[in-house]
Structure formats: structure tokens, C-alpha cells
Coordinates of C-alpha atoms in Angstrom, one line a residue:
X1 CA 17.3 -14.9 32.8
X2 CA 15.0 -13.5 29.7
X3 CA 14.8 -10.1 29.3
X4 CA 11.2 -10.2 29.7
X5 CA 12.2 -11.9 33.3
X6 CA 14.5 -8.9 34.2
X7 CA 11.9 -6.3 33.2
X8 CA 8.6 -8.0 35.3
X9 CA 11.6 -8.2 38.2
X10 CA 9.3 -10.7 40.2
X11 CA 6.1 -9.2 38.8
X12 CA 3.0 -11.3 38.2
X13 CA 1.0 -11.3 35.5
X14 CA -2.3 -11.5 35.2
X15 CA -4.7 -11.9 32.1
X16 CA -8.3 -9.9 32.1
X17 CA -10.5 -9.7 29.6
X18 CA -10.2 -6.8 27.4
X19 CA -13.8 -4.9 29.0
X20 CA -11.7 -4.6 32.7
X21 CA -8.9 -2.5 31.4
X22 CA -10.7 -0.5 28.8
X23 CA -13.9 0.8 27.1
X24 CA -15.1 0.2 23.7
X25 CA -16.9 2.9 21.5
X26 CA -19.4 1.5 18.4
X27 CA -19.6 3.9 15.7
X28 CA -22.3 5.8 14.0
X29 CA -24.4 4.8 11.3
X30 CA -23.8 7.6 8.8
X31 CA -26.5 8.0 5.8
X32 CA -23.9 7.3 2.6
X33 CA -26.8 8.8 0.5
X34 CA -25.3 12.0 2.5
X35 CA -21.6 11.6 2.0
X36 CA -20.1 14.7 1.1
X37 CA -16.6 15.4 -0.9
X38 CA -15.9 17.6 2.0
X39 CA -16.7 18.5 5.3
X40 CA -15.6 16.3 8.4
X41 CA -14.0 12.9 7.5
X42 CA -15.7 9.5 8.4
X43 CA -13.7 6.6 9.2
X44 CA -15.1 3.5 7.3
X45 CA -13.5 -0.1 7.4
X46 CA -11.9 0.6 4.2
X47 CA -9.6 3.6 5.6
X48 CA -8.5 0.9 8.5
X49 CA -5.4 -0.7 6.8
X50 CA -4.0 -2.9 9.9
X51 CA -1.4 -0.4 11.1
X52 CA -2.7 2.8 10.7
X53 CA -6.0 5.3 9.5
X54 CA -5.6 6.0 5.9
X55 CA -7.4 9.3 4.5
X56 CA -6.3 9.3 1.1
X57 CA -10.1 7.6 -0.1
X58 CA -12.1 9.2 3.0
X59 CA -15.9 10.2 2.9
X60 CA -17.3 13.3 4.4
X61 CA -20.2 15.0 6.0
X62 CA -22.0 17.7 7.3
X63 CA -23.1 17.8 11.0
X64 CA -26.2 20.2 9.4
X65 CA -27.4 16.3 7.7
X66 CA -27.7 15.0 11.2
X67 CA -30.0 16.2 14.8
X68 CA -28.1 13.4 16.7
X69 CA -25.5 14.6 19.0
X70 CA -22.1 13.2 17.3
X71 CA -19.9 14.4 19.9
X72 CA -18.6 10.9 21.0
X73 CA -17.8 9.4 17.7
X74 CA -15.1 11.5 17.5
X75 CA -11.7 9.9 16.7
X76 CA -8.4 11.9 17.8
X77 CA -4.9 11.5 17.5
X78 CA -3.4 8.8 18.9
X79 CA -7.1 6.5 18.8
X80 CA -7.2 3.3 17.8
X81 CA -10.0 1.9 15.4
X82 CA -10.6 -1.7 14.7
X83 CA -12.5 -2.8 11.3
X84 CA -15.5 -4.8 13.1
X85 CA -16.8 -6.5 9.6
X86 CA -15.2 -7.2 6.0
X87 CA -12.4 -7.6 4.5
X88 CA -10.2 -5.8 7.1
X89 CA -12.2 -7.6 10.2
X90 CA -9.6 -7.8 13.3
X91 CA -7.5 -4.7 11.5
X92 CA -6.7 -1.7 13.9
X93 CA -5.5 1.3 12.7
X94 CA -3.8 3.7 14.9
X95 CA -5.0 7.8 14.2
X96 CA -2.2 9.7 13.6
X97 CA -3.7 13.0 11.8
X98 CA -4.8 16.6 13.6
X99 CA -8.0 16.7 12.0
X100 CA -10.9 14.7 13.6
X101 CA -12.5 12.5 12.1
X102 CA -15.9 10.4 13.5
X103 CA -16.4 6.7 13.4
X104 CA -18.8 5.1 11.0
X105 CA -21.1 2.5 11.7
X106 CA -18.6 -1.3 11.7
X107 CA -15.9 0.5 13.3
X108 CA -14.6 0.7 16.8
X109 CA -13.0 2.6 19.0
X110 CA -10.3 1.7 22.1
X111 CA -10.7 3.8 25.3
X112 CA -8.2 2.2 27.5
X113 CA -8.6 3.3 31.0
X114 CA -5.5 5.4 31.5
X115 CA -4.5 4.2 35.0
X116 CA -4.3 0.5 34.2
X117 CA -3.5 0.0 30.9
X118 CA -0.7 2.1 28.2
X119 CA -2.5 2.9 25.2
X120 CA 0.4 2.0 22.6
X121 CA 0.7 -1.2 24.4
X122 CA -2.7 -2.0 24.1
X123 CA -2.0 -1.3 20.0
X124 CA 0.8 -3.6 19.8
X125 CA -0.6 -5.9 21.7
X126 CA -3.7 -5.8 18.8
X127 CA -1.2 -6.3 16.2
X128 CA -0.1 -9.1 17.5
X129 CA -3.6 -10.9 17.9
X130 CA -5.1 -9.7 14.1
X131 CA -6.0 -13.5 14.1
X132 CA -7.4 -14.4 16.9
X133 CA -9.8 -11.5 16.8
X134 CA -11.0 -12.8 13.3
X135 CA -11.7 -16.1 14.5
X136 CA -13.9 -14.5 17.6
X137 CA -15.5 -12.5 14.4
X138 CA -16.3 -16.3 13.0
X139 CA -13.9 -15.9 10.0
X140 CA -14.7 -17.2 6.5
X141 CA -15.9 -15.3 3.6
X142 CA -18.9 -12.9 5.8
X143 CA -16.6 -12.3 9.4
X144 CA -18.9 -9.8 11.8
X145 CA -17.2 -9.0 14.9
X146 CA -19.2 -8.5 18.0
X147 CA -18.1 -6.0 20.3
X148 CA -19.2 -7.7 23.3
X149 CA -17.2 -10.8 22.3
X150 CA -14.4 -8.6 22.0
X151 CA -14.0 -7.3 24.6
X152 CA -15.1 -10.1 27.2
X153 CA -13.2 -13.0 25.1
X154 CA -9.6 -11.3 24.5
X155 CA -7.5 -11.2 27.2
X156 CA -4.2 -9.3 27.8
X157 CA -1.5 -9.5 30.0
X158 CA -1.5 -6.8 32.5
X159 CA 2.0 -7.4 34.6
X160 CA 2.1 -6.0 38.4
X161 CA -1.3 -6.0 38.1
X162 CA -2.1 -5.2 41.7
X163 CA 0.6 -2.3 41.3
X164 CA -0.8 0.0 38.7
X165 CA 2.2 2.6 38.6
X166 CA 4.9 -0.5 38.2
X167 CA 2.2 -1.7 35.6
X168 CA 2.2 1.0 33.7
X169 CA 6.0 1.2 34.1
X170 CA 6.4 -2.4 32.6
X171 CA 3.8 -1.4 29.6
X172 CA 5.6 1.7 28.9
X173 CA 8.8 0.0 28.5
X174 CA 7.8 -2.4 26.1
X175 CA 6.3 0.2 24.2
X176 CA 9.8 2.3 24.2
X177 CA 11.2 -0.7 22.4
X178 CA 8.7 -1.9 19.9
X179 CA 7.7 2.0 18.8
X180 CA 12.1 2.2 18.3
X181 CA 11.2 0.0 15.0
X182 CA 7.9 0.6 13.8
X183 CA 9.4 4.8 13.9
X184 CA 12.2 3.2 11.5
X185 CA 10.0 1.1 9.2
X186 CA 7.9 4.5 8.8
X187 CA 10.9 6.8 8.1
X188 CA 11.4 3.7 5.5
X189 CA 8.2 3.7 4.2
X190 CA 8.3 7.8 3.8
X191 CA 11.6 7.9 2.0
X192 CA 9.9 5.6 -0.4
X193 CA 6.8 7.2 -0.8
X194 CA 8.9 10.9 -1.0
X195 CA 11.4 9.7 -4.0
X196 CA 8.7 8.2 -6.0
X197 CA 6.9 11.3 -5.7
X198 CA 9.8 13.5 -6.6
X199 CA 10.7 11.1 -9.7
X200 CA 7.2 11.3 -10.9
X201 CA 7.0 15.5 -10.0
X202 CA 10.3 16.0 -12.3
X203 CA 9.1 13.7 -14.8
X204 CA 5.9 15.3 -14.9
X205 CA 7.7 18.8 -15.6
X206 CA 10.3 17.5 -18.1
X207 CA 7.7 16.2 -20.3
X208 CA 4.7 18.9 -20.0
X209 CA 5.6 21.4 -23.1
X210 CA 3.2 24.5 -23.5
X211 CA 0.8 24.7 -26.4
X212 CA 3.2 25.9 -29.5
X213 CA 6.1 25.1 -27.8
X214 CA 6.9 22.1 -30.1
X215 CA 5.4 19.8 -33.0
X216 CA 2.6 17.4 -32.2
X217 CA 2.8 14.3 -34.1
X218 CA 0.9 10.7 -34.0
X219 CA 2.5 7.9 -33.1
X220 CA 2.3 6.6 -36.7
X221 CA 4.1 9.6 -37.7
X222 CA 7.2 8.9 -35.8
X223 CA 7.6 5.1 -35.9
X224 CA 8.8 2.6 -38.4
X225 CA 6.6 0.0 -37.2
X226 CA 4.0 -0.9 -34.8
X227 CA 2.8 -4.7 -34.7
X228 CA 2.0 -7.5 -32.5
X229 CA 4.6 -10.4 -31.3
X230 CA 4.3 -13.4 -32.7
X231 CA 6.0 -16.1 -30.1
X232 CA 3.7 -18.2 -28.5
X233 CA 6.2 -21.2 -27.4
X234 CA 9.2 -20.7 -24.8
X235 CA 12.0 -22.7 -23.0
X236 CA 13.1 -22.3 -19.6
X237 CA 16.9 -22.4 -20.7
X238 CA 18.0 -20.3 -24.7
X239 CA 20.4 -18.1 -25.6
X240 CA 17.9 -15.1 -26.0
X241 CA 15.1 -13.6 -24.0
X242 CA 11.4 -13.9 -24.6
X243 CA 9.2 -10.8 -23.8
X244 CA 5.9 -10.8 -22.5
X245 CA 3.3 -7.7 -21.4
X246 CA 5.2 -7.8 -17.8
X247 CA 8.6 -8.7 -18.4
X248 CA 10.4 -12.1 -19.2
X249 CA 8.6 -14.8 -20.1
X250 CA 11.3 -17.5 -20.9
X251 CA 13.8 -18.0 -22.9
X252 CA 14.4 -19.0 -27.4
X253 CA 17.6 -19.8 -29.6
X254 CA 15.9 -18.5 -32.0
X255 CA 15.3 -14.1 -31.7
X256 CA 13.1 -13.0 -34.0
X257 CA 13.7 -8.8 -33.3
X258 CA 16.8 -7.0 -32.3
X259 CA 17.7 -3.4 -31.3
X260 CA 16.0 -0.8 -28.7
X261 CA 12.3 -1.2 -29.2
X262 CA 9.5 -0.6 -27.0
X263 CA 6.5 -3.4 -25.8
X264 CA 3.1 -2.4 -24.7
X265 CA 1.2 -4.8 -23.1
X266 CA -2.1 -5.6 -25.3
X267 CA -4.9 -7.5 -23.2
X268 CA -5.9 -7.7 -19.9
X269 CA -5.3 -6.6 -16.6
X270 CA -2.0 -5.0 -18.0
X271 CA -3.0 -3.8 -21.0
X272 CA -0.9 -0.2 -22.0
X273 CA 2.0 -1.2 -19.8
X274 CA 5.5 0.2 -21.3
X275 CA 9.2 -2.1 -21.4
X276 CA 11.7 -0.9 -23.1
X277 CA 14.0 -4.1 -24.8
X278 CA 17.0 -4.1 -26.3
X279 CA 19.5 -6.7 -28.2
X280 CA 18.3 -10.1 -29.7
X281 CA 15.1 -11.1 -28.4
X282 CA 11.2 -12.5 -29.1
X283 CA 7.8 -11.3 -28.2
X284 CA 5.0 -13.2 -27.0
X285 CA 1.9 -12.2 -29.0
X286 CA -0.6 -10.8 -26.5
X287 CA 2.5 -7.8 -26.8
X288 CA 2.5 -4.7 -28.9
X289 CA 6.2 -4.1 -30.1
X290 CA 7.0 -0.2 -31.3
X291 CA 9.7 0.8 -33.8
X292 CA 10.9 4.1 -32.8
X293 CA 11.8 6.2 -35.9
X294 CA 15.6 8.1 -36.3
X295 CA 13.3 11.1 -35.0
X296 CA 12.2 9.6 -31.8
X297 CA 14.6 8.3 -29.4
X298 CA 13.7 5.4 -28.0
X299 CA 14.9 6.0 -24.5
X300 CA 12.9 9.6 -24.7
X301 CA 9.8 7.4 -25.9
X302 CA 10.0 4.8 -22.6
X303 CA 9.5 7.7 -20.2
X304 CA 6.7 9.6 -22.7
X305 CA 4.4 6.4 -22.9
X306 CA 5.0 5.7 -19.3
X307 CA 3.7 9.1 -18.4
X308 CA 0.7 9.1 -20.6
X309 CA -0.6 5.9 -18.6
X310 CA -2.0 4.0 -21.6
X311 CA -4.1 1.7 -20.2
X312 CA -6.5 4.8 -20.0
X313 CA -6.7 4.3 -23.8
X314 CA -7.9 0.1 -23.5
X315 CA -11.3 -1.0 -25.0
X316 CA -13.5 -3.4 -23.5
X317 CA -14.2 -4.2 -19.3
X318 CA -13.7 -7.9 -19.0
X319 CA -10.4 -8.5 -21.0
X320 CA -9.3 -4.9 -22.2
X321 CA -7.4 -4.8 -25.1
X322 CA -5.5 -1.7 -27.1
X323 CA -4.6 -2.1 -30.7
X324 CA -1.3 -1.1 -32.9
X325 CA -4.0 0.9 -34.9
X326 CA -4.8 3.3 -31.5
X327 CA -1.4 3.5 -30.7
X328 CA -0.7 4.6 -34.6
X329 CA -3.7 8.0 -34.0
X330 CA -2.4 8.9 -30.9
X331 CA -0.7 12.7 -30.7
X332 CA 2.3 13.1 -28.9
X333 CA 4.7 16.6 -28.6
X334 CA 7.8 15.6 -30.5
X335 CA 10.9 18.3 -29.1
X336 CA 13.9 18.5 -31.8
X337 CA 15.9 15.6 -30.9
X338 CA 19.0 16.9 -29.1
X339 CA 16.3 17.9 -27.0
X340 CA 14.6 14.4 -26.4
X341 CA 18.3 12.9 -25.5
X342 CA 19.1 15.5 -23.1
X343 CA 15.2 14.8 -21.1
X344 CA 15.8 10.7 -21.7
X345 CA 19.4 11.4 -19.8
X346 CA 17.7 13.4 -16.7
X347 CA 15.4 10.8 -16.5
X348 CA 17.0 7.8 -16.9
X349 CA 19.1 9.5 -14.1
X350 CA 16.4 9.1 -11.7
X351 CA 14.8 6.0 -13.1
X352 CA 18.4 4.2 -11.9
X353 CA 18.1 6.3 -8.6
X354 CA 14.3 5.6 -7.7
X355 CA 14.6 1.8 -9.3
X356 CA 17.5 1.3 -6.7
X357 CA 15.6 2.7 -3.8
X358 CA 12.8 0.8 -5.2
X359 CA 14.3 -2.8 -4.8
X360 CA 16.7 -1.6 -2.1
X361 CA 13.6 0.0 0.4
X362 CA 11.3 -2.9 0.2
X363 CA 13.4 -5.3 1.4
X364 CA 14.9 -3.4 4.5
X365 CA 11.3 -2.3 5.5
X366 CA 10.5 -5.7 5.2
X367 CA 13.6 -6.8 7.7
X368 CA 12.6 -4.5 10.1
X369 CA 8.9 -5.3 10.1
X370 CA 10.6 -9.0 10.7
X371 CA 12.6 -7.9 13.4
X372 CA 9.5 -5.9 15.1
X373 CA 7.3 -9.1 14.7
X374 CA 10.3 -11.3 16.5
X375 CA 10.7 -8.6 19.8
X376 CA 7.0 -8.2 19.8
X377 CA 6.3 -11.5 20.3
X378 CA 8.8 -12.0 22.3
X379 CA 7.9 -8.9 24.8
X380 CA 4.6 -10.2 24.9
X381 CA 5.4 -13.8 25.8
X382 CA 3.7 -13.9 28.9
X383 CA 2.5 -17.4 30.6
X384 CA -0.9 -17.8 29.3
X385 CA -3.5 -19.4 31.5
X386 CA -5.3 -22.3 30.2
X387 CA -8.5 -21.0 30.0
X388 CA -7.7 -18.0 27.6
X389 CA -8.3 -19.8 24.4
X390 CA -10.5 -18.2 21.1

């Protein structure tokens, strides 16, 4: 006997369309000529990132802008929202935040009916059917999701049906064990999030000096050399590394630089993007390649040009480029250089740290998002009747 079996313990279930167990709420079409950068935060389709509502890019208003009564677009925590049109059509997002917030016109809003169906169970139950909401919202490049279709087309399984408490009993047990490792993949995700932030806050302080504090030089001042690769041919097999703007582009027998030298990427997408090299190797010619002076140490240089973000210095919207010559004018504090080592040291102390956690994060957030996908479907593996198709 399935798990599933033991927890329905002779239990039917039964599939309703969406409208019998809960309410849907359109949202309000908010003026954008009247966004405000603060006030009361709107939830657009663009703040709905399939899991959660993310603020970090939110519009405001004012409720002065508006006579219409705005009371029931209110979104609190623990609402779920569902992008009705764009790019995130069939994407919920589940409120977690104190602060209200009000729907925008293209958004929706779940108001399960609280004696029939669990509202967590409702949300994993959403997750699970992203798909088959965007075909009901006709998919392809222009999906529009119709509310009424919505709701009357998607059914869920509603076990013990004709008992609401053991219902309810079922749903909340299911959501006890799917919310067990969606809490894990967020403490993952937060760990994440908190160590990059903490590398970046350190680095930040380790490499702000005060005005007089030390010499300001250009970059011409305190390198030997700044110049353009020259390899434009590779091999998937050498004895020495080719560079490229992002990393390692192949391989050569034949290096044409050697020693601890610094690559900016020089056009497009990644143009101003920093990699420190080091030993026999090549560069690809769409790559800037700095020669650190005795002055400068290279290490200490890495984590300066990372934190000015260069590509703020690229010419040119369509494929934009950054020159040796700009690099060359460009000022930078130079500290003596006992001074430099000991910053490059802290800091390659938490590059090796936050790196680590880097790789090493990803990949269990992704196993446990893999693991939550495999009991999810699983605890939602219901007998489907025949006539609940999309």
C-alpha cells in the first residue's frame, strides 16, 4: 500500500473545478502615468516569479490618485497571486511580506473557501500545474489567461470530499510534508543570498579609502602594459589554456603570455568583466589583457576592477565595447603595497569561502527542489477522471 493509499485510508476523491472550492479576485487597473517611488506597493506580473512575490522592483501609489474604493485588491500574507498575461502567465507567487500590497490589473488573487479547501495545498497544487494553466491561457508568444477559464477548467482533487474536516485533515498533511522542503530550499537560498552579501559588504569596506587617505593613480600609471589578445584559433585538446572574455575558451601548444595578468572582457554583452590568469597561456582577441606593475599587486588589482563594475565604463548600445586606451585614464586609489597584499589576502579569503558556497549551494538547492518536485507529484497522484483534460 502507497503512502498516498494509507493517508486517504479509504477516502474518495473527487475532482471539482477550481470556482467550487474557491473565489477568484481580478486586480485593478492602476494608472502607471501615476506610479509613485513610494507609497503602497502594487503587485504587477513582473513581481510574480513562480514561487513567491518579489518587491525588490515594486511600483507604488497613492490612494489620494484614486476615488474608487481599493479595499478589496488588497493582497496579505499568506495570498496567492497568479500572473494572468506575459511572460510569467500560469506563475503564482505566494505573499509572504507584512506590508500590503494591492493587485494590479493581469493579476489574480486565490480566496479559497476555508472549510473545503487548505490554502498551501491549493499553492502546491498550482505549482504543480504552471503548464496546464498556460495552455488554458492559449500559450505561444501573446498567452492571456481568462479567469473564468481558470477557474471552471482546472480541477483539483479534493479527498473525503463529502467529509470536509477529514478533507481538510488529508490537505493539511500533505502540506506538512511538501512545506518540510520548500522551508529547506529557502533557508538554502538565504544562506546564499546572506554570504554573497557579506562578501560584497567587506569588500566594499576594504576597498573604499577616504579622500587623502592614499595616492590616486591611472591605470596607465601603474601598469606595464595594457593591449588586446591576439588568438583567434583554438583546439579542444593542448598543453596550455586559451582565454576568452568569460573564461576558457579551448586549448593551444603554443602560449603566447605567461605570469599573473588580468583579462577584461572587451565587446558585448560582457564587456568590463575581470579574470585573473596565471602561468602559460593565450588570449582570444575580443579580450583586454592588463600588466600589473611591481606597484600594483595583481591579486589586489582582481578584487579593485571587480568592484568598480567596468562595464559601466562600455561605449556603444548594440555591441558595447571598452578600449585599452579607457582603461589607461581611469583613476584608481593606489595604498603602499604591503597594504594592497594584506586587502588581496582578506579577500581572497572570502572569495575561496563565498566561491565554495557558490558552487556548493546551487547544487543542493537544486536537489532538494528535485526531491520536492518527486513527493509533490507523488502526493498529488490522485486517479484523474477522464474528462479533466486542458
Amino acid at each position: 500500500m502507497s503512502y498516498l493509499e494509507k493517508l486517504l485510508d479509504g477516502a474518495e476523491v473527487e475532482w471539482k473545478p477550481l470556482r467550487e472550492v474557491c473565489d477568484f479576485k481580478n486586480g485593478f487597473a492602476f494608472k502607471s502615468n501615476l506610479f509613485k517611488e513610494t507609497g503602497l506597493p502594487i503587485v504587477r506580473i513582473t513581481n510574480i516569479d513562480g514561487f513567491n512575490v518579489n518587491l525588490d522592483e515594486v511600483k507604488y501609489f497613492s490612494p489620494n490618485d484614486y476615488k474608487e474604493d481599493i479595499s478589496s485588491f488588497e493582497v496579505s500574507m499568506g495570498d496567492i497571486v497568479i500572473a494572468m498575461s506575459g511572460a510569467t502567465t500560469g506563475k503564482v507567487g505566494f505573499y509572504k511580506n507584512e506590508t500590503r500590497c494591492y493587485l494590479n490589473q493581469r493579476v489574480g488573487k486565490f480566496v479559497p473557501k476555508r472549510n473545503l479547501l487548505n490554502n498551501k495545498y491549493l499553492y502546491h497544487f498550482l505549482l504543480l500545474n504552471t503548464e496546464a494553466i498556460y495552455i488554458l491561457a492559449g500559450g505561444g508568444a501573446q498567452p492571456n489567461l481568462s479567469s473564468n477559464a481558470l477557474m471552471s477548467k482546472l480541477l483539483i482533487p479534493i479527498p473525503s470530499s463529502s467529509n470536509p474536516e477529514k478533507s481538510l485533515a488529508i490537505q493539511s498533511e500533505i502540506v506538512r510534508i511538501l512545506d518540510k522542503f520548500t522551508a529547506l530550499t529557502a533557508e538554502l537560498t538565504a544562506e546564499l543570498t546572506m554570504r554573497k552579501k557579506q562578501y560584497n559588504y567587506y569588500r566594499d569596506q576594504l576597498l573604499s579609502f577616504d579622500e587623502g587617505e592614499v595616492e590616486w593613480k591611472t591605470l596607465g600609471e601603474i601598469t606595464r602594459k595594457i593591449a588586446s589578445g591576439r588568438n583567434k584559433t583554438r583546439q579542444a585538446e593542448g598543453d596550455f589554456p586559451v582565454y576568452g572574455s568569460t573564461g576558457l575558451l579551448g586549448f593551444t601548444n603554443e602560449p603566447a603570455y605567461s605570469g599573473d595578468l588580468l583579462l577584461v572582457a572587451r565587446v558585448g554583452a560582457y564587456a568590463g568583466l575581470v579574470n585573473a590568469v596565471s602561468g602559460h597561456f593565450d588570449v582570444s582577441d575580443n579580450t583586454l589583457i592588463i600588466h600589473p606593475s611591481d606597484s600594483w599587486n595583481s591579486r589586489f588589482a582582481f578584487h579593485q576592477l571587480t568592484h568598480m563594475n567596468l562595464n559601466q565604463y562600455a561605449v556603444g548600445a548594440g555591441q558595447p565595447l571598452i578600449t585599452g586606451g579607457m582603461l589607461k585614464n581611469l583613476k584608481v586609489p593606489v595604498p603602499s603595497l604591503n597594504e594592497q597584499t594584506r586587502i588581496a589576502k582578506i579577500l581572497d579569503k572570502f572569495e575561496t569561502i563565498t566561491v565554495s558556497i557558490t558552487e556548493g549551494l546551487p547544487r543542493e538547492i537544486e536537489l532538494r527542489q528535485k526531491q520536492y518536485e518527486y513527493y509533490r507529484d507523488l502526493l498529488f497522484s490522485f486517479p484523474k477522471p477522464e474528462i479533466a483534460s486542458y
